[in-house]
mmCIF file of N, CA and C in Angstrom:
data_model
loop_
_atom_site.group_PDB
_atom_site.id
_atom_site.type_symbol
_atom_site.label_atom_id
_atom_site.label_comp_id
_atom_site.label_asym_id
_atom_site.label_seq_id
_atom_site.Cartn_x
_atom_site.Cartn_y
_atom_site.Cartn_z
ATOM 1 N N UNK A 28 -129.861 -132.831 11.918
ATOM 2 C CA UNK A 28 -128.440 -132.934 12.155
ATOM 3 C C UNK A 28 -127.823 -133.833 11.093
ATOM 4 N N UNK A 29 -126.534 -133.238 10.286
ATOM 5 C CA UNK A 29 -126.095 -134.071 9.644
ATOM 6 C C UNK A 29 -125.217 -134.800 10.478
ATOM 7 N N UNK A 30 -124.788 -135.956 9.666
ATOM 8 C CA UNK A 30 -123.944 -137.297 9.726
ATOM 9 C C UNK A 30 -122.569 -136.510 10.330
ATOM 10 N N UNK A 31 -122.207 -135.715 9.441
ATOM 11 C CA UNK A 31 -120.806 -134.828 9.506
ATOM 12 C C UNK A 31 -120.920 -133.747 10.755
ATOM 13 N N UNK A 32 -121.737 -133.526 11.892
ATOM 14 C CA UNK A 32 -121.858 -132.622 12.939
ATOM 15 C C UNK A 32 -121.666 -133.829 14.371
ATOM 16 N N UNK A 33 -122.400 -134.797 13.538
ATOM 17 C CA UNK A 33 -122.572 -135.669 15.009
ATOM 18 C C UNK A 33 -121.191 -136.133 15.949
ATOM 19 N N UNK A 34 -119.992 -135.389 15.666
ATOM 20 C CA UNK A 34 -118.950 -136.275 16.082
ATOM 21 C C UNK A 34 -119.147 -134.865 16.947
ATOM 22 N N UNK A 35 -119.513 -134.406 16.828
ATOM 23 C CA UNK A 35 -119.447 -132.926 17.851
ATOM 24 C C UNK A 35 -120.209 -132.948 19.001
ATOM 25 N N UNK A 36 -120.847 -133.950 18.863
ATOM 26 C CA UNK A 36 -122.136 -134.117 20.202
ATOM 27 C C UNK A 36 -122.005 -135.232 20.496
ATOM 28 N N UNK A 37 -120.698 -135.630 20.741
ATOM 29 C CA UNK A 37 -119.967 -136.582 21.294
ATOM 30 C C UNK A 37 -118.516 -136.224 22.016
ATOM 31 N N UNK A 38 -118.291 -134.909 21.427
ATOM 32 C CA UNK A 38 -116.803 -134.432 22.267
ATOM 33 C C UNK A 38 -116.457 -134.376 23.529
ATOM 34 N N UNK A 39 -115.443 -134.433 24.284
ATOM 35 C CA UNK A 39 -115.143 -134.213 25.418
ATOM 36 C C UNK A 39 -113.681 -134.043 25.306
ATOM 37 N N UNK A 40 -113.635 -133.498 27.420
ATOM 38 C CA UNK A 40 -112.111 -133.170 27.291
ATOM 39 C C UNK A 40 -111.475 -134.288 27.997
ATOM 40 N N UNK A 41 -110.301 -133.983 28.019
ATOM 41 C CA UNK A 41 -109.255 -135.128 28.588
ATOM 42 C C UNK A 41 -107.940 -133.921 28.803
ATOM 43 N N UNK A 42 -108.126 -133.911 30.131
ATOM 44 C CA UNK A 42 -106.738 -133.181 31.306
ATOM 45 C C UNK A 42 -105.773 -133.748 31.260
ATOM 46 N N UNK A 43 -104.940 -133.360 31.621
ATOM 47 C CA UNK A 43 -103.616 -134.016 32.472
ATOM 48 C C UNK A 43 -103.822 -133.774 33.866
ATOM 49 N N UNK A 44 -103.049 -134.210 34.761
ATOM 50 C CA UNK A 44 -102.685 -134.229 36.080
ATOM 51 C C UNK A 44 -101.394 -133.041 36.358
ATOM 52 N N UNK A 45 -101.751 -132.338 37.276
ATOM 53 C CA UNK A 45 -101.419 -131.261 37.485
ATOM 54 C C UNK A 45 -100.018 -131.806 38.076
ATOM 55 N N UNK A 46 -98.946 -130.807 36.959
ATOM 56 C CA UNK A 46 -97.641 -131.024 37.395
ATOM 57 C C UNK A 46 -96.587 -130.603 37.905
ATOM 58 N N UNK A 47 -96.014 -130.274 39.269
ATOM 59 C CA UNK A 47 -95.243 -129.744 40.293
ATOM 60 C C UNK A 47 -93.696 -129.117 39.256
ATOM 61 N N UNK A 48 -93.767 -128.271 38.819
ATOM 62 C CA UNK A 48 -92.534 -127.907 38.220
ATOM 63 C C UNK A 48 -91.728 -129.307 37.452
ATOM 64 N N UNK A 49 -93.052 -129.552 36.322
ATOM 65 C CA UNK A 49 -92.642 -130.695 35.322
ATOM 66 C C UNK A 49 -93.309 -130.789 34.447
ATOM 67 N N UNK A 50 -93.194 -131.553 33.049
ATOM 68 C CA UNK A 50 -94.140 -131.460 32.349
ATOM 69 C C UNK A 50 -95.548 -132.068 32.527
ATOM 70 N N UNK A 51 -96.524 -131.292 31.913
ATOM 71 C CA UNK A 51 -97.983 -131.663 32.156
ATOM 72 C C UNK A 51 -98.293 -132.356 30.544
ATOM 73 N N UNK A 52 -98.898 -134.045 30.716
ATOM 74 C CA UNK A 52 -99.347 -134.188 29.351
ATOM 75 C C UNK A 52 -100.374 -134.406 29.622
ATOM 76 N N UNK A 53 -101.505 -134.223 28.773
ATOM 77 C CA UNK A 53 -103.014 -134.501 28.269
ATOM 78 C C UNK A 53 -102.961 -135.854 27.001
ATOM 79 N N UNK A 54 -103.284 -137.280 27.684
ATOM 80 C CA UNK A 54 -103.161 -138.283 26.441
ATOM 81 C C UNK A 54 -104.025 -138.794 25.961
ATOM 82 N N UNK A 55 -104.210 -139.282 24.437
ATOM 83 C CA UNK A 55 -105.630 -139.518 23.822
ATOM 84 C C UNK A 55 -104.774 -141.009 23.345
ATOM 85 N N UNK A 56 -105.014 -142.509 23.744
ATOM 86 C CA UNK A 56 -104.510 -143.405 23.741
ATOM 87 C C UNK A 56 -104.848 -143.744 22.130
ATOM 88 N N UNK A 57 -104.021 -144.191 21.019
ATOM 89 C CA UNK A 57 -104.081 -144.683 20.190
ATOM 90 C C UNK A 57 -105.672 -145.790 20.404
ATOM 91 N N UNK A 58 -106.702 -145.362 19.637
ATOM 92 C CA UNK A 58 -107.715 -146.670 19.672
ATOM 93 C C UNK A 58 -107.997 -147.163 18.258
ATOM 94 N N UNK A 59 -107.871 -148.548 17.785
ATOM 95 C CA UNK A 59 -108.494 -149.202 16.656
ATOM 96 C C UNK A 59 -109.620 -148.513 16.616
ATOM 97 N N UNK A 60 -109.834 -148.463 14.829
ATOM 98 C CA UNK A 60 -111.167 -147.779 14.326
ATOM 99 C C UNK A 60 -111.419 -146.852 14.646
ATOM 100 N N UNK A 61 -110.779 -145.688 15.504
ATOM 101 C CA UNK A 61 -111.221 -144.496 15.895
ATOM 102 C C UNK A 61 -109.882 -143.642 15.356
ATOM 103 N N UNK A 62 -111.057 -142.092 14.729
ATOM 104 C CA UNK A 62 -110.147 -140.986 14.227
ATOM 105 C C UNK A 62 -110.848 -140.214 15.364
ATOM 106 N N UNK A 63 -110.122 -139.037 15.216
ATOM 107 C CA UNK A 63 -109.838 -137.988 16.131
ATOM 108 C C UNK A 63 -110.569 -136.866 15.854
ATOM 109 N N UNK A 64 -111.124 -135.917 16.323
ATOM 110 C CA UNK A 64 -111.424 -134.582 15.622
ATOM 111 C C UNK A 64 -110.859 -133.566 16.691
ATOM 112 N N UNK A 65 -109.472 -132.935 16.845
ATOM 113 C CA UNK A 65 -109.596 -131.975 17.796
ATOM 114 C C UNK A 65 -109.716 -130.617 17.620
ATOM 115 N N UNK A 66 -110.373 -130.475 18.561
ATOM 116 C CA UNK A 66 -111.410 -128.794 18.654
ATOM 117 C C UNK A 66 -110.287 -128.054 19.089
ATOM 118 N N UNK A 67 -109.877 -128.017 20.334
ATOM 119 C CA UNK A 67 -109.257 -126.758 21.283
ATOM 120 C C UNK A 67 -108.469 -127.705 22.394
ATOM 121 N N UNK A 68 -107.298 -126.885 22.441
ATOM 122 C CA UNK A 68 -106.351 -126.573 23.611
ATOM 123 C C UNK A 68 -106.514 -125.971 24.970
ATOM 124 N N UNK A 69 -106.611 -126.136 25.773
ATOM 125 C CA UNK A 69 -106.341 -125.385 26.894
ATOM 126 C C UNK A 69 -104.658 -125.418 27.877
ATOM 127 N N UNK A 70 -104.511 -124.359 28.595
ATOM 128 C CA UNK A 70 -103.389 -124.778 29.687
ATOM 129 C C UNK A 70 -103.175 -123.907 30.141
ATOM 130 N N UNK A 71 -102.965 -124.032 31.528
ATOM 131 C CA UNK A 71 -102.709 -122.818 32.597
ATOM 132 C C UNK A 71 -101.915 -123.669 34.051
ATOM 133 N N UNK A 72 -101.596 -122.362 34.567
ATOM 134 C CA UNK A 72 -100.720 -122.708 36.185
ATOM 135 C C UNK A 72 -101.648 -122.152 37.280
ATOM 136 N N UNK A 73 -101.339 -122.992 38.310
ATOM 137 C CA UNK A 73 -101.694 -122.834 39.163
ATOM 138 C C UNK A 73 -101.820 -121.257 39.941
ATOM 139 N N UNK A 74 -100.337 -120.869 39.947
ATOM 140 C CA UNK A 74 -100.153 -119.486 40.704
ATOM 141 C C UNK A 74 -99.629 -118.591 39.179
ATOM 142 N N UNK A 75 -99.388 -117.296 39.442
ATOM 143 C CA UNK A 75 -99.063 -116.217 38.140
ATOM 144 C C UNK A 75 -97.904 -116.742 37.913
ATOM 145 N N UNK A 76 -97.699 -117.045 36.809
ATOM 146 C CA UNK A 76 -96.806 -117.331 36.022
ATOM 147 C C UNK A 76 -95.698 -116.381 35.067
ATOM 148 N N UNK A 77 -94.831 -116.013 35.564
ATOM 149 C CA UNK A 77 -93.888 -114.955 34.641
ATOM 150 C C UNK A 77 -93.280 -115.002 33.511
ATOM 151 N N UNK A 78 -93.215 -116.504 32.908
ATOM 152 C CA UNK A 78 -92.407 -116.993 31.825
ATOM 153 C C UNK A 78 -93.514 -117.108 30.595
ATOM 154 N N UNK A 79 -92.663 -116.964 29.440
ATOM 155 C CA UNK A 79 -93.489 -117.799 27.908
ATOM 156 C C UNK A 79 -92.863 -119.325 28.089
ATOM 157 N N UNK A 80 -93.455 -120.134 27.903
ATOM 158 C CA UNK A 80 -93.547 -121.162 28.083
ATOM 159 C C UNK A 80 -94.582 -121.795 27.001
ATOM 160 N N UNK A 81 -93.578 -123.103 26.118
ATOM 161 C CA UNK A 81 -94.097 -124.104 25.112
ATOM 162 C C UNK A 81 -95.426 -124.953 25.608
ATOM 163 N N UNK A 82 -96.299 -125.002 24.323
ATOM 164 C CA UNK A 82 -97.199 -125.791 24.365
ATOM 165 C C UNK A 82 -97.557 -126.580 22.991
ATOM 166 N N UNK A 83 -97.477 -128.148 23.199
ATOM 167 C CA UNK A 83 -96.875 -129.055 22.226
ATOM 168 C C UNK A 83 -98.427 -129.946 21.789
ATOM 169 N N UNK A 84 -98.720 -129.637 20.577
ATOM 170 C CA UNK A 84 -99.919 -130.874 20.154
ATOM 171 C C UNK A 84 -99.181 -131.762 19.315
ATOM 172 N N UNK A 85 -99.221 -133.042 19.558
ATOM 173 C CA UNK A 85 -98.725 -134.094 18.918
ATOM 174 C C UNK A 85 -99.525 -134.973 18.395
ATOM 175 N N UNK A 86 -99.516 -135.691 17.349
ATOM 176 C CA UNK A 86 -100.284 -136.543 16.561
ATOM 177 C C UNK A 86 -99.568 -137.901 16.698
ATOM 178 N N UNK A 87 -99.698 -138.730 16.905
ATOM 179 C CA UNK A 87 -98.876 -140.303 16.349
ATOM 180 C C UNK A 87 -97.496 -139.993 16.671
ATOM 181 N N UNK A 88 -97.016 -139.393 17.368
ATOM 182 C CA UNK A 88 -95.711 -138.861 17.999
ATOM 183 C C UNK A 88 -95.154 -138.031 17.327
ATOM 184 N N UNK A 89 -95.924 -136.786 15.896
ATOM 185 C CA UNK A 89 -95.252 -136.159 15.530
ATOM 186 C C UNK A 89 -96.380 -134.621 15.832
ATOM 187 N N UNK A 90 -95.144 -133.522 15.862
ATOM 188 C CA UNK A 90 -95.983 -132.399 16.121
ATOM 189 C C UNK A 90 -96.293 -131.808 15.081
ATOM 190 N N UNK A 91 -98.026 -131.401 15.603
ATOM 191 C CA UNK A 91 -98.515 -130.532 14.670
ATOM 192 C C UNK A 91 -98.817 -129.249 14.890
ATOM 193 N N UNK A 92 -98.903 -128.508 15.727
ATOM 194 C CA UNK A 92 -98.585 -127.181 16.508
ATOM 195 C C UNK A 92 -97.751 -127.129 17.931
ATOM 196 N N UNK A 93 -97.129 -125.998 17.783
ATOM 197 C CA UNK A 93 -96.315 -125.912 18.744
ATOM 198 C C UNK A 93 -96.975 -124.297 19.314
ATOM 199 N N UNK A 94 -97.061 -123.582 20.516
ATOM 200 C CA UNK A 94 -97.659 -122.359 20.571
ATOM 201 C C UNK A 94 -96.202 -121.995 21.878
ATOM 202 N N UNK A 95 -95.909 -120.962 21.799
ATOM 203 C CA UNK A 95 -94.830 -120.146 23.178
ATOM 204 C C UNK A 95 -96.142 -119.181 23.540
ATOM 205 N N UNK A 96 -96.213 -118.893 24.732
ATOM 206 C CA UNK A 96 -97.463 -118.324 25.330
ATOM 207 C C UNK A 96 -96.723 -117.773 26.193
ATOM 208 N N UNK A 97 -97.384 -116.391 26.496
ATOM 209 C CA UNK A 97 -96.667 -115.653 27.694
ATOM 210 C C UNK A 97 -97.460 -115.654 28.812
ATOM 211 N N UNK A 98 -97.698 -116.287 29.696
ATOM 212 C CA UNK A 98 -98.566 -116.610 31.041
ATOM 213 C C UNK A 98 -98.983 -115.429 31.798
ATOM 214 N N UNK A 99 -97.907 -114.413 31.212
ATOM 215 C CA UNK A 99 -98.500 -113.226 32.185
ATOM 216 C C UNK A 99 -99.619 -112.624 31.835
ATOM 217 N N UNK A 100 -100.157 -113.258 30.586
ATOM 218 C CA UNK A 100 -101.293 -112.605 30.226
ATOM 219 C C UNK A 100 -102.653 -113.723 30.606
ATOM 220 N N UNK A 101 -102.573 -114.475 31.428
ATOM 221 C CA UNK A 101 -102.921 -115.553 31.968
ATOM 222 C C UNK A 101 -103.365 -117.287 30.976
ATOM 223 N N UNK A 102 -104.206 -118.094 31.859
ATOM 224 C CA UNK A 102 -103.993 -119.103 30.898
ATOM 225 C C UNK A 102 -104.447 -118.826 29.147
ATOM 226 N N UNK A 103 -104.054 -119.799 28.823
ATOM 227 C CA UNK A 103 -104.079 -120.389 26.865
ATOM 228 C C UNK A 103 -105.244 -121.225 27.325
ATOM 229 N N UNK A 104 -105.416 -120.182 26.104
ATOM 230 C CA UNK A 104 -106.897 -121.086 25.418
ATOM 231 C C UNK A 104 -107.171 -120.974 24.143
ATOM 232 N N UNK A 105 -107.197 -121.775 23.298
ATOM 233 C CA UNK A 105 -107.447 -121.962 21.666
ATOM 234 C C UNK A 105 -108.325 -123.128 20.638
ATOM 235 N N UNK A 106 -109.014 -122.647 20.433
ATOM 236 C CA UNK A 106 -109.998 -123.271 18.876
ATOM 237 C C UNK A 106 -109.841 -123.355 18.227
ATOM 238 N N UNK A 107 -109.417 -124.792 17.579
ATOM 239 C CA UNK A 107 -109.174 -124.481 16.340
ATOM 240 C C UNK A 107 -110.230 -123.938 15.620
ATOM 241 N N UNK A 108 -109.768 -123.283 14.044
ATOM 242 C CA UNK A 108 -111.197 -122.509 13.595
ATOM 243 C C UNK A 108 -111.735 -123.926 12.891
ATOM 244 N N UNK A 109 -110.912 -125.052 12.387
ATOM 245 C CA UNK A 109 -111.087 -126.197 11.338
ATOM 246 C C UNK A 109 -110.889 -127.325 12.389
ATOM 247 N N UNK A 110 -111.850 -128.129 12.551
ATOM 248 C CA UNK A 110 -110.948 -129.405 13.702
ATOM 249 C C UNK A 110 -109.308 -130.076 13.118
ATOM 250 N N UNK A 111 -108.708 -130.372 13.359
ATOM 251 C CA UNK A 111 -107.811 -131.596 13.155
ATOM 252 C C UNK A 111 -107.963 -132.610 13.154
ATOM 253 N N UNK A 112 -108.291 -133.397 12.301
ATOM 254 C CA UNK A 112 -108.244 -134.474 12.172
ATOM 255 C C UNK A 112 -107.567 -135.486 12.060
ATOM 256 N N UNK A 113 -107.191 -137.032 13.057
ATOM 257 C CA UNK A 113 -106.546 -137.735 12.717
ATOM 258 C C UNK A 113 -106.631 -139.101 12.029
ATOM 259 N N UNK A 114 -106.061 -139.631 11.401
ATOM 260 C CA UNK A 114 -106.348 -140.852 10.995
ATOM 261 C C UNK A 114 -106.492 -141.954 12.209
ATOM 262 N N UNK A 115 -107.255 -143.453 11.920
ATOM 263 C CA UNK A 115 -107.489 -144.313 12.831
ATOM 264 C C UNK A 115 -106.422 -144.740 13.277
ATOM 265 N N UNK A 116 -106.598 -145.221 15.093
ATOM 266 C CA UNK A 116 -105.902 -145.548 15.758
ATOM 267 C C UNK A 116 -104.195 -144.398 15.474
ATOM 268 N N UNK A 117 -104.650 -143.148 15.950
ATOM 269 C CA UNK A 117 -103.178 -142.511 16.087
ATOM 270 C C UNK A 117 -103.175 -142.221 17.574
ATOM 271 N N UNK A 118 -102.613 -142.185 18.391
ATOM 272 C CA UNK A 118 -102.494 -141.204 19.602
ATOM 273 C C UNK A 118 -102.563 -139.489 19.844
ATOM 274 N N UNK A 119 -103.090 -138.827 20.535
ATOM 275 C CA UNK A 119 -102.942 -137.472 20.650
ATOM 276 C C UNK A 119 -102.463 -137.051 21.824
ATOM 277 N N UNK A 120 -101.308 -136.079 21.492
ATOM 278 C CA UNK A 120 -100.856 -135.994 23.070
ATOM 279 C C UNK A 120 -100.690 -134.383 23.183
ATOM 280 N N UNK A 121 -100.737 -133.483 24.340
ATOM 281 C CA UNK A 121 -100.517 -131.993 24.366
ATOM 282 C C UNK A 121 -99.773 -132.190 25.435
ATOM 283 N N UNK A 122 -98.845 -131.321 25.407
ATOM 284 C CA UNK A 122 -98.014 -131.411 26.266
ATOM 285 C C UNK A 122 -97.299 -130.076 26.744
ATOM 286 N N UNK A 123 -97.490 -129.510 27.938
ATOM 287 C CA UNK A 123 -97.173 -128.223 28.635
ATOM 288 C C UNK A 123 -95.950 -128.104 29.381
ATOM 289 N N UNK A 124 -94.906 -127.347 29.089
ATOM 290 C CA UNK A 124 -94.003 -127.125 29.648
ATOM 291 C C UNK A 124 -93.604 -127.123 30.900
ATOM 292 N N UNK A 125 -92.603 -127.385 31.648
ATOM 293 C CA UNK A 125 -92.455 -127.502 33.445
ATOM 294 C C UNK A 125 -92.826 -125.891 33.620
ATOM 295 N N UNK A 126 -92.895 -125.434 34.512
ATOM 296 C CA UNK A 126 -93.091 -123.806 34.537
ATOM 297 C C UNK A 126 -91.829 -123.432 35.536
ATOM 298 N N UNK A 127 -90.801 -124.169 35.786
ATOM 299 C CA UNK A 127 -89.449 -123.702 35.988
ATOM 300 C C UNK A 127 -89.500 -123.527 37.437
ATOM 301 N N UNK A 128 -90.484 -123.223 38.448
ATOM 302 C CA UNK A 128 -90.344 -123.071 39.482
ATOM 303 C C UNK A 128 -91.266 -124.242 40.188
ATOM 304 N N UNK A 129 -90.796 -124.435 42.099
ATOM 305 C CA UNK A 129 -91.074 -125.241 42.908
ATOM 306 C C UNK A 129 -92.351 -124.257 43.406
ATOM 307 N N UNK A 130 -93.237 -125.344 43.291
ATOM 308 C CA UNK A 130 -94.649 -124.991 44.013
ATOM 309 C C UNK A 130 -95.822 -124.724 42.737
ATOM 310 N N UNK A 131 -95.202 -124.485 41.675
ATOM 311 C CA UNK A 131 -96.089 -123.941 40.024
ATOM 312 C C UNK A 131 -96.469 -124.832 39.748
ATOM 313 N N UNK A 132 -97.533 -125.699 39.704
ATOM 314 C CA UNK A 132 -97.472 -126.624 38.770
ATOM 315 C C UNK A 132 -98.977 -126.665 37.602
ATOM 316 N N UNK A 133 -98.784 -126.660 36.431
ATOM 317 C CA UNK A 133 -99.245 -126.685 35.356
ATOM 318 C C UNK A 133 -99.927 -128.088 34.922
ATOM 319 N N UNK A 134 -101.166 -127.812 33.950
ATOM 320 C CA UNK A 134 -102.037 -128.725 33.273
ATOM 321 C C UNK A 134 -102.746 -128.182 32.617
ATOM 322 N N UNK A 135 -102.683 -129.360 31.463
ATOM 323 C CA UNK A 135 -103.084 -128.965 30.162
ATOM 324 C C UNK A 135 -105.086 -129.874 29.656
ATOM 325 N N UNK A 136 -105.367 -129.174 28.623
ATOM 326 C CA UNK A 136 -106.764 -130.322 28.525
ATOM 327 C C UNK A 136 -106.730 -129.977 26.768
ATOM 328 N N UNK A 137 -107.346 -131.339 26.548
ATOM 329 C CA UNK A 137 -107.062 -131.729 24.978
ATOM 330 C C UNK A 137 -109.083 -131.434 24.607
ATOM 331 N N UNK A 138 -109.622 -130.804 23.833
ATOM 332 C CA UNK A 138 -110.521 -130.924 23.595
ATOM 333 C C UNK A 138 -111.137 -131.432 22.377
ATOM 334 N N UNK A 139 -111.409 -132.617 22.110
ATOM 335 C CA UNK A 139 -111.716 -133.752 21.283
ATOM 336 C C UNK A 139 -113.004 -134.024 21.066
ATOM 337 N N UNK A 140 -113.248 -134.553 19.115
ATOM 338 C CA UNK A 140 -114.194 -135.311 19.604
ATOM 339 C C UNK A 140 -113.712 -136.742 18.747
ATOM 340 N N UNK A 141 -114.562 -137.857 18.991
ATOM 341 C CA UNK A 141 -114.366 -139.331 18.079
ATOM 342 C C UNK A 141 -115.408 -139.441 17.325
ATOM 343 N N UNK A 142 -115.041 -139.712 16.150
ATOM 344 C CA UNK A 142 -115.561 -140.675 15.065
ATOM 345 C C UNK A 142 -115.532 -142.158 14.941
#
């Protein structure tokens, strides 16, 4: 195993808390000495969902993909093909749209690894 794989056999995810017709974020807390490598997105609703509805990856509070997803084709799910990488101590945040109705509620998961 090289040096350059091992941040991969260290990855994990980090959810959000499932959100009642509001936004759902997934947060990766700014840490000293630590960069980021993120793999994949996830996000889905609870019940069928009829709307396209935004899904927001943010770096250090600025975005670096934005995706509109049409739910009727059920949840998002995406890899990156290249990780993303962030510089030390940035924050990562994904963030899933309200899904507009009472009783829907949506959550998202950030799939990461650290260096």
């Amino acid at each position: 195993m090289s040096s350059h794989s091992a941040p991969l056999l260290r990855g994990s995810a980090t959810q959000s808390a499932a959100a009642d017709n509001a936004t759902a974020t997934a947060t990766l807390a700014a840490t000293v000495a630590t960069k980021r490598l993120i793999l994949g997105v996830e996000a889905q609703y609870n019940v069928a969902e009829n709307s396209i509805r935004n899904l927001t990856l943010n770096v250090a509070g600025s975005e670096v993909k934005n995706w509109e997803w049409d739910f009727t084709n059920g949840s998002f799910f995406f890899m990156f093909p290249v990780a993303i990488k962030t510089d030390v101590n940035e924050a990562v945040t994904l963030v899933l749209e309200a899904s507009g109705t009472a009783s829907t509620s949506g959550d998202c998961t950030l799939w990461v690894a650290s260096d």
